[in-house]
Coordinates of C-alpha atoms in Angstrom, one line a residue:
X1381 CA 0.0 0.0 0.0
X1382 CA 1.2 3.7 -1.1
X1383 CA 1.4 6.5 1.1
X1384 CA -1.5 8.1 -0.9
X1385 CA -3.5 4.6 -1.2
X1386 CA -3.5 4.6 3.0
X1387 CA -4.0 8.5 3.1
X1388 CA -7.6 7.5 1.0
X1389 CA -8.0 4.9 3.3
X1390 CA -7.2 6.7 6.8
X1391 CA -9.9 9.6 5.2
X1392 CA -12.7 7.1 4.3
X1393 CA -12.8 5.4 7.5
X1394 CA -12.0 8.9 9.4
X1395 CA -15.5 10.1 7.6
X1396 CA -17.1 6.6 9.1
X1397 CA -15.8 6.7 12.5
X1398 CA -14.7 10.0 13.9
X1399 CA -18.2 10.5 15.5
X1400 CA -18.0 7.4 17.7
X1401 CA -14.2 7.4 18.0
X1402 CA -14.6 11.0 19.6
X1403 CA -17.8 10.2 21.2
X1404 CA -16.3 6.7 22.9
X1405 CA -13.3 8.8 24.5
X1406 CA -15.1 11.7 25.3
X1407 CA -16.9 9.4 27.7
X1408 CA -13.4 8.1 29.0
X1409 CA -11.9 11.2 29.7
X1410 CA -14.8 13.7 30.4
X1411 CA -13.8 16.0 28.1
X1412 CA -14.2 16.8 24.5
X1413 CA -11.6 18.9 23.3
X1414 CA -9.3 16.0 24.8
X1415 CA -11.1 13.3 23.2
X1416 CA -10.5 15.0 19.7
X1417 CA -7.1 15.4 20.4
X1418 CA -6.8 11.9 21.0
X1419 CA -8.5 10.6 18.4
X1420 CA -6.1 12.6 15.8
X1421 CA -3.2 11.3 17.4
X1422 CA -4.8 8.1 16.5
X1423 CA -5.0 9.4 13.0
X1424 CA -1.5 10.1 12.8
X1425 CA -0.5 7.0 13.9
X1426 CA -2.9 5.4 11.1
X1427 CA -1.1 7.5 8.5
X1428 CA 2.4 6.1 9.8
X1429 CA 1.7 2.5 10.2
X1430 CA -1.1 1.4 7.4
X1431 CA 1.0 2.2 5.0
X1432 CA 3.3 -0.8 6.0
X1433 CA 0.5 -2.8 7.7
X1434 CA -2.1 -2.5 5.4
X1435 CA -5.7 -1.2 6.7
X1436 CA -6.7 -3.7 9.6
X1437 CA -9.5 -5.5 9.1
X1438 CA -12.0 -3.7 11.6
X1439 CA -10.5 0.1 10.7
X1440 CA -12.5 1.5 13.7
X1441 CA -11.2 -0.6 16.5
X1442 CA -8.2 -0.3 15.8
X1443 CA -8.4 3.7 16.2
X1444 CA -9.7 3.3 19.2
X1445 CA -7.7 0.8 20.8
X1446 CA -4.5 3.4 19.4
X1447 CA -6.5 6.8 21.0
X1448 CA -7.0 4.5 24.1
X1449 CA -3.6 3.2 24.7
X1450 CA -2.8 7.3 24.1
X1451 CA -5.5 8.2 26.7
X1452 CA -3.8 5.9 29.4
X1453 CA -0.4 7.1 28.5
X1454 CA -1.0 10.5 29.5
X1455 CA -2.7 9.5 32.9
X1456 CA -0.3 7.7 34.0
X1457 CA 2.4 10.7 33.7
X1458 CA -0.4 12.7 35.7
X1459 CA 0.1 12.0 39.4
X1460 CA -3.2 11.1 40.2
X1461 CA -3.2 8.3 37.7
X1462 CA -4.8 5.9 40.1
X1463 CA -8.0 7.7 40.8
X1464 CA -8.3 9.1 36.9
X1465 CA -7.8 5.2 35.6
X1466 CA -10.7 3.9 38.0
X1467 CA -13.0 6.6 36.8
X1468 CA -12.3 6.1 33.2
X1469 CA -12.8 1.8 34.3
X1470 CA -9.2 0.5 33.2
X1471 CA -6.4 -0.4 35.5
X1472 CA -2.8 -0.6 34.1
X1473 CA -3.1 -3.7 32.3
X1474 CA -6.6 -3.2 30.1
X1475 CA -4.1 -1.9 27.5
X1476 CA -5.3 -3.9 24.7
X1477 CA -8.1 -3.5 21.9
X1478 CA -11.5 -2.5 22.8
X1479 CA -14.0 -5.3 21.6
X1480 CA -15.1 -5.2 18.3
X1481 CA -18.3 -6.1 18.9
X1482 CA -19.1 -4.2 21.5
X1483 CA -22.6 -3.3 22.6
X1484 CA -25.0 -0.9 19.8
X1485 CA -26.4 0.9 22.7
X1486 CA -23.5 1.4 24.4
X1487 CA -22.0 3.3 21.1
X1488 CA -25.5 4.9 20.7
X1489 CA -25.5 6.5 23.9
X1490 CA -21.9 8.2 23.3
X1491 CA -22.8 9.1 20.2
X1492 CA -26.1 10.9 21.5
X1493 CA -23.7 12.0 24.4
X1494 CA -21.7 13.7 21.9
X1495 CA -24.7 15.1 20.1
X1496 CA -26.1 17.1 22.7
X1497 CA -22.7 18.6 24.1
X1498 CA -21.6 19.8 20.5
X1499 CA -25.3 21.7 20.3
X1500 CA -25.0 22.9 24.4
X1501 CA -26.6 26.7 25.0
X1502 CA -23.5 28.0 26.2
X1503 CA -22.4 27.9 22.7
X1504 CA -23.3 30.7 20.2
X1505 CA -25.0 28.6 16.8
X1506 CA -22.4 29.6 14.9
X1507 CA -19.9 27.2 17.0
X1508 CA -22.6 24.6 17.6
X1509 CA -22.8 24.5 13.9
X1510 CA -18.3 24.2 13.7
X1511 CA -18.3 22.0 16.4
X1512 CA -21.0 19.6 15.0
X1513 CA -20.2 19.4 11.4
X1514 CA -16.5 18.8 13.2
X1515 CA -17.2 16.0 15.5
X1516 CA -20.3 14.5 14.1
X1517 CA -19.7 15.4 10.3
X1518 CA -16.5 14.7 10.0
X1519 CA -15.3 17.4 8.4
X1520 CA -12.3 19.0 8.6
X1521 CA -11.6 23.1 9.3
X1522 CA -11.3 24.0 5.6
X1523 CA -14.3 21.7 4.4
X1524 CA -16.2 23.9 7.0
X1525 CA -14.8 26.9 6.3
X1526 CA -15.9 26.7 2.7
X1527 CA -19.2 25.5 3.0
X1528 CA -19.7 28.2 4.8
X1529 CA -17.7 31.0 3.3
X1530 CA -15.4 32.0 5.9
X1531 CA -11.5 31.8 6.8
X1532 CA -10.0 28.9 7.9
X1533 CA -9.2 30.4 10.5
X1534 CA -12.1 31.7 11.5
X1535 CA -13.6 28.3 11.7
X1536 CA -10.4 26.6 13.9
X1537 CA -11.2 29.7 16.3
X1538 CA -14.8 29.2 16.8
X1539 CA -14.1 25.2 17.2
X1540 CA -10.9 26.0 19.7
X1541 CA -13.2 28.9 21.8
X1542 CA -16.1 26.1 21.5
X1543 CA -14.0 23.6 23.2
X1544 CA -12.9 25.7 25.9
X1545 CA -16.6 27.3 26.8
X1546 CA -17.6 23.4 26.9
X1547 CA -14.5 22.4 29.3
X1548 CA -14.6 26.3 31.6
X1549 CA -18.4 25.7 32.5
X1550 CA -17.9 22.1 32.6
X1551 CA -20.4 20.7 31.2
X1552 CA -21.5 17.5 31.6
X1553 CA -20.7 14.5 28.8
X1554 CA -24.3 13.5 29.3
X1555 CA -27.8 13.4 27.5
X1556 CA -29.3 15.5 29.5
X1557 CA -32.0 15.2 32.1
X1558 CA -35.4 14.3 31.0
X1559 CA -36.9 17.7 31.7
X1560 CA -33.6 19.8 29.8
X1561 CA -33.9 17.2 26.9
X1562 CA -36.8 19.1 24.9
X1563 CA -35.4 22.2 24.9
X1564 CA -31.4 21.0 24.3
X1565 CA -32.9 18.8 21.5
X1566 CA -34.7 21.8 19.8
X1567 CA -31.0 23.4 19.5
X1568 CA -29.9 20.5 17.6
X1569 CA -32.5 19.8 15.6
X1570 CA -32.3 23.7 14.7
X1571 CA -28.7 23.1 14.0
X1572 CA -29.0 20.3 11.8
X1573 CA -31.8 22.5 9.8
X1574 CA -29.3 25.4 9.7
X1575 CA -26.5 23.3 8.1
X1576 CA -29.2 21.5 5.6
X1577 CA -30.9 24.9 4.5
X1578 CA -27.4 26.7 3.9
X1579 CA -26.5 23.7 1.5
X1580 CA -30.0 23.6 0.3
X1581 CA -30.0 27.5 -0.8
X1582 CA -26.6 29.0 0.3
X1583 CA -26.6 32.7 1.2
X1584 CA -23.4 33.9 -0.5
X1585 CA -21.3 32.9 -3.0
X1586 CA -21.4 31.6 -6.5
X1587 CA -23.2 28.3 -5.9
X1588 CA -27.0 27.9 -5.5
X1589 CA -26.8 24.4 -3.9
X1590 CA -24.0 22.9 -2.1
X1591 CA -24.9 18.9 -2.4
X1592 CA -22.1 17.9 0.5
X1593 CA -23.5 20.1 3.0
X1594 CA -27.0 18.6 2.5
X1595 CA -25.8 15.1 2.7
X1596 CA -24.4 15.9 5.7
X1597 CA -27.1 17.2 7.4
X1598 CA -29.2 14.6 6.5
X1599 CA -26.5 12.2 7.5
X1600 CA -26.7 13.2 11.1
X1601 CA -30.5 13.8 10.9
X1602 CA -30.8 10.3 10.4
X1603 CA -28.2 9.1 13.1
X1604 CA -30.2 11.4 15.2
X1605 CA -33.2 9.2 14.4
X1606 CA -31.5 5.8 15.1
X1607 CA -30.5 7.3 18.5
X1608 CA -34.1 8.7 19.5
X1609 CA -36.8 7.2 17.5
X1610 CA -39.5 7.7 20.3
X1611 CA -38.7 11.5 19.3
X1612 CA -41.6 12.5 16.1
X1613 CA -40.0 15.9 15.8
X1614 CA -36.6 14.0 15.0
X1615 CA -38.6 12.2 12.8
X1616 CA -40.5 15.4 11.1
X1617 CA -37.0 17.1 10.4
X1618 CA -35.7 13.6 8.7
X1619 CA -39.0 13.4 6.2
X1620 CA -38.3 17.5 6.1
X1621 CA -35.0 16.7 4.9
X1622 CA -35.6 13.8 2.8
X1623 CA -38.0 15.2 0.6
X1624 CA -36.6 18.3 0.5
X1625 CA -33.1 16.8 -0.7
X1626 CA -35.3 14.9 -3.3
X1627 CA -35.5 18.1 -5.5
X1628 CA -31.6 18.8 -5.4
X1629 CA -30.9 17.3 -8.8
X1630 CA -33.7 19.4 -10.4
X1631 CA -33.0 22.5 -8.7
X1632 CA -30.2 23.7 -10.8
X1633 CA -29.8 23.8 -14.8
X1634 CA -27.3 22.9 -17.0
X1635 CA -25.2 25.7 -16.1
X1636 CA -25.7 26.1 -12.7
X1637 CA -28.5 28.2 -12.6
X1638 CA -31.5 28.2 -10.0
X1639 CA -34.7 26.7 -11.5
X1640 CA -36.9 27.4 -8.9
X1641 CA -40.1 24.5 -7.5
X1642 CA -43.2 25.1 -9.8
X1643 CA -39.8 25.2 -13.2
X1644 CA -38.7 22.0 -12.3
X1645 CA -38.7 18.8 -13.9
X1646 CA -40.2 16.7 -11.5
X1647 CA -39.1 13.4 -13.2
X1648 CA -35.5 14.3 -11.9
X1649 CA -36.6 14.8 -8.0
X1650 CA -35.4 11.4 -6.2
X1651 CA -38.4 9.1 -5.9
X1652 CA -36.2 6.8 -3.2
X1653 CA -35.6 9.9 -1.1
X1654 CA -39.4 11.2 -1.8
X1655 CA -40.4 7.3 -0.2
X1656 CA -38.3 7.5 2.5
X1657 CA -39.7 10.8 3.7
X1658 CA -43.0 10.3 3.4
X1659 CA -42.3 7.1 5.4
X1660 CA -40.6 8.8 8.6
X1661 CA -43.4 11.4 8.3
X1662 CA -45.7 8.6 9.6
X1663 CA -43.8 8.5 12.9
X1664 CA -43.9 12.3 12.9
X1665 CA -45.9 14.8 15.2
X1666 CA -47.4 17.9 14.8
X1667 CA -44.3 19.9 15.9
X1668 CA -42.2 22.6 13.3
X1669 CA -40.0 20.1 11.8
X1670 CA -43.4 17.8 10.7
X1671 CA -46.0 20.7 9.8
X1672 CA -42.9 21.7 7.2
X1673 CA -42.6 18.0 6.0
X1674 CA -46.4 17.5 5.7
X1675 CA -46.1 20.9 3.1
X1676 CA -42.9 19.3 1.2
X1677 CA -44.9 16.3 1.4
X1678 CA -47.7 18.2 -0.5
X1679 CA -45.3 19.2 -3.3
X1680 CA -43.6 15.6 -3.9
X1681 CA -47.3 13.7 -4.3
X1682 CA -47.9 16.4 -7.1
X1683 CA -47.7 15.0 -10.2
X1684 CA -47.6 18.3 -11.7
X1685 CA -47.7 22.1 -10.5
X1686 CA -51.0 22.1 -11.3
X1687 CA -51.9 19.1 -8.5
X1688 CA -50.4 21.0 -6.0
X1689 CA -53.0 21.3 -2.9
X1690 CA -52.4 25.0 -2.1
X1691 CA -55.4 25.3 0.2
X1692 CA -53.9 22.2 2.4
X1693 CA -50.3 24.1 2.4
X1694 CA -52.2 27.7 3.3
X1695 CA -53.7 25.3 6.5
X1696 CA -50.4 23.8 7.2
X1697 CA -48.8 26.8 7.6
X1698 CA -51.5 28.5 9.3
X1699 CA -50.8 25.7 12.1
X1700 CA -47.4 26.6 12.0
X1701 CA -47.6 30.1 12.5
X1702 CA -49.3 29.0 15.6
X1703 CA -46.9 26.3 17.2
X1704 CA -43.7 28.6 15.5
X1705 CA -44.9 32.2 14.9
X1706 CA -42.2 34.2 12.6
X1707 CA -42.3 36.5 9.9
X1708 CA -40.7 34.1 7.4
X1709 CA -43.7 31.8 8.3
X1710 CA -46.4 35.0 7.4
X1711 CA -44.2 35.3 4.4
X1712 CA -44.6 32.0 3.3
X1713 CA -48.2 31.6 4.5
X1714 CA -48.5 34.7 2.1
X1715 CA -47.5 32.9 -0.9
X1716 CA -49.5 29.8 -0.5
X1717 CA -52.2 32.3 -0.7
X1718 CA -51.3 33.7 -3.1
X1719 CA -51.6 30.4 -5.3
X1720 CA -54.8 29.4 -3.6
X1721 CA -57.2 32.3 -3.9
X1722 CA -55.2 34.6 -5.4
X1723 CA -52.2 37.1 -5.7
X1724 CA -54.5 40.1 -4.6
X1725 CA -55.6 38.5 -1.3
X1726 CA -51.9 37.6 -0.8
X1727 CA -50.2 41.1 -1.7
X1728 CA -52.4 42.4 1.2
X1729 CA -50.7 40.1 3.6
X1730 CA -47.6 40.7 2.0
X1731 CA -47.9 44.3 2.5
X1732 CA -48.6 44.0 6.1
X1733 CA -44.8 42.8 6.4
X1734 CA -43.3 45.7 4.9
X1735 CA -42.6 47.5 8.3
X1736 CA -41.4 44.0 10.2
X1737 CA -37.6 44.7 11.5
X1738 CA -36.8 41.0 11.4
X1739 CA -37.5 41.2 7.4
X1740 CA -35.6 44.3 7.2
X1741 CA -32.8 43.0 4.8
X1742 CA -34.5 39.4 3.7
X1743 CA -34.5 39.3 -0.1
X1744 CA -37.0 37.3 -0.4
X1745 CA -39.8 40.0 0.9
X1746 CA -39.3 41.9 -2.2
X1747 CA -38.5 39.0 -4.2
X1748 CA -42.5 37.5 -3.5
X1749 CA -44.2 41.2 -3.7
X1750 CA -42.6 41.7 -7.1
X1751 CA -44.1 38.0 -8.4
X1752 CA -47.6 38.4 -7.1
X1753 CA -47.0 42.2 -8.5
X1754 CA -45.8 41.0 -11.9
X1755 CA -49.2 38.7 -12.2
X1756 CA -51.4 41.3 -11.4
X1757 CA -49.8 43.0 -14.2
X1758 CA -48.3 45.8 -12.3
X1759 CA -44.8 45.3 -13.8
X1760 CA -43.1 48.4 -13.4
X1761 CA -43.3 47.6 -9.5
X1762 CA -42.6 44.6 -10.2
X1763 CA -39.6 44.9 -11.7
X1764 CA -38.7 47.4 -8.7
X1765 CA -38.9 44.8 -6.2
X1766 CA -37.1 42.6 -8.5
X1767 CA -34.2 44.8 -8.4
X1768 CA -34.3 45.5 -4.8
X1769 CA -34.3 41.8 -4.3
X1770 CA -31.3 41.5 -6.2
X1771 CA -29.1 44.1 -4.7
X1772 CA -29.9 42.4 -1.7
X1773 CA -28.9 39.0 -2.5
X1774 CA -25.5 37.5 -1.4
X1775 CA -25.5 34.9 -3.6
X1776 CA -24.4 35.4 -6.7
X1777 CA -27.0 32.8 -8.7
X1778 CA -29.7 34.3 -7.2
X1779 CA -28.8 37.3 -8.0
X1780 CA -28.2 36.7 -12.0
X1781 CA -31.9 35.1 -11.8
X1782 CA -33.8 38.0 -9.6
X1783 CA -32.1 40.3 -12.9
X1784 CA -33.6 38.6 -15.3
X1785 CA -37.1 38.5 -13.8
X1786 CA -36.9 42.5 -13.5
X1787 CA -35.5 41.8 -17.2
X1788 CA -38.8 40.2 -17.7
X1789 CA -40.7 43.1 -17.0
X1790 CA -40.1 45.6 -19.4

């Protein structure tokens, strides 16, 4: 094996297992910047060794056993090696390979351990989001850092700070108590969403869609589901996901281009992924995550635009706006209107949003007055709002396609 054939290797298998690897030693050692350290040392020794070895059979536990035998290395050049070894559950001589075939739940509940302290409150979003695509995702620094547009460095700082907030207000290595779990699990459920949404429709840049950072999310949405299926909201956010991923292949033309929902050609969306959804939307509730699914869910049983049930979305996301009230909701509500009785009953609504703060700089306010305004025939507003829309944009697609609808309306 060549240095670059085991490089491959050591990544594919890094991808596979760095969530439990982390996870498992995080429970060890009580602390997750320490367990990541460890586990790359592990790495490192992968990249020296395979190359001569060859990849072991079971890739994982041999990681482990390596970031293990590390783990009691260093406690035993601590002085109170005795007391850190019983609480980790070795003494001197368990220096060997963990079993391969150790317990599921046991590798479950690390993993959900490791869940809920990457999405802990103490972190701002922004480092939940570092620290999760990080330790769950598998990603490295610069994989992040372009996903989401910003400096490398940038992204090792907010993973570094994260690390150290989790470690100064010691937090727990735990799923937490019964009463905390609701509201923790809405922070990574909301994470999860963040990451899918900003590869489903990035905000900057020159790409409309970012395929990795989708798969990723929905990759840990559904590991999130194998860890708490007596959750429905985990399960409303996988058929959210799953259906909404469905449409990736016919969201974007030839050239790159946005082709927005009603455009498409819905013989390219995903019929495996469409099934899958609608199935985890059976075990779903009535919470955000589901009400959303059950409205993607309306779009992927049309055959054609035309068979879309507008009047069951406008319902949908009436509930919504009742169990999560936000502009972007009204907004939304607006435009399901809009199809279902008409763009003068929606332009109302829409116009009642003009003076909300939180839609201040959102592009897509004037992007949806300037469509219902265009099909009311008003097109010299409507090629306004287009414009506006456009200046407002970050993302450069969206931008080029906002300019041709004003375009449009001469």
């Amino acid at each position: 094996m060549t240095a670059s054939d085991a490089r491959r290797a050591v990544e594919a298998v890094w991808r596979i297992e760095s969530a439990r690897l982390i996870a498992g030693l995080a429970r060890m050692v009580r602390d997750v910047g320490l367990a990541e350290e460890l586990a790359q040392d592990a790495l490192v020794s992968a990249l020296e060794q395979w190359p001569q070895t060859g990849v072991p059979r079971n890739p994982g536990a041999w990681l482990m056993t390596a970031a293990k035998n590390r783990a009691v290395d260093q406690i035993r050049r601590q002085q109170n090696y005795q007391r850190k070894l019983e609480e980790i559950g070795r003494d001197e001589e368990q220096r060997t390979a963990p079993d391969a075939g150790a317990r599921v739940g046991d590798i479950d509940d690390d993993l959900l351990r490791l869940v809920f302290t990457a999405c802990h409150p103490v972190l701002s979003v922004e480092a939940q989001v570092a620290l999760t695509l990080k330790m769950l995702g598998g990603l490295t620094t610069e994989e992040i850092a372009r996903a989401f547009l910003v400096s490398e460095s940038t992204v090792a700082q907010r993973i570094v700070r994260a690390k150290k907030t989790l470690a100064k207000a010691n937090v727990p290595f735990e799923v937490p108590a019964e009463d905390e779990r609701e509201q923790r699990l809405a922070s990574v459920l909301s994470v999860i969403y963040l990451i899918f949404n900003e590869g489903y429709s990035a905000t900057a840049g020159d790409d409309w869609l970012r395929p990795e950072l989708c798969a990723d999310a929905l990759r840990l949405a559904r590991v999130l589901a194998g860890l708490m299926p007596k959750e429905p909201e985990v399960h409303g956010l996988v058929a959210l996901l799953e259906i909404q991923a469905s449409r990736a292949r016919a969201r974007v033309g030839l050239n790159g281009e946005p082709v927005l929902l009603l455009d498409q050609n819905r013989a390219r969306w995903d019929q495996l992924l469409i099934r899958r959804g609608l199935a985890s939307l059976e075990k779903a509730g009535s919470g955000p995550y589901s009400l959303q699914a059950r409205i993607a869910a309306c779009h992927a049983v049309a055959r054609t635009p035309e068979d879309t049930d507008w009047r069951r979305i406008a319902g949908l996301y009436e509930a919504l706006a009742l169990v999560a009230p936000s502009p972007i909701v009204a907004l939304n509500h607006a435009v399901a209107i809009g199809f279902a009785f008409g763009p003068e009953v929606a332009l109302e609504l829409v116009d009642d949003l003009l003076d909300e703060p939180a839609l201040k700089d959102y592009h897509l306010l004037p992007s949806v007055r300037g469509d219902l305004l265009f099909k009311l025939g008003r097109l010299a507003e409507a090629r306004e709002e287009f414009e506006r829309a456009a200046e407002m944009t970050r993302n450069e697609r969206e931008r080029t396609l906002l300019l041709n609808r004003a375009a449009a309306c001469a």
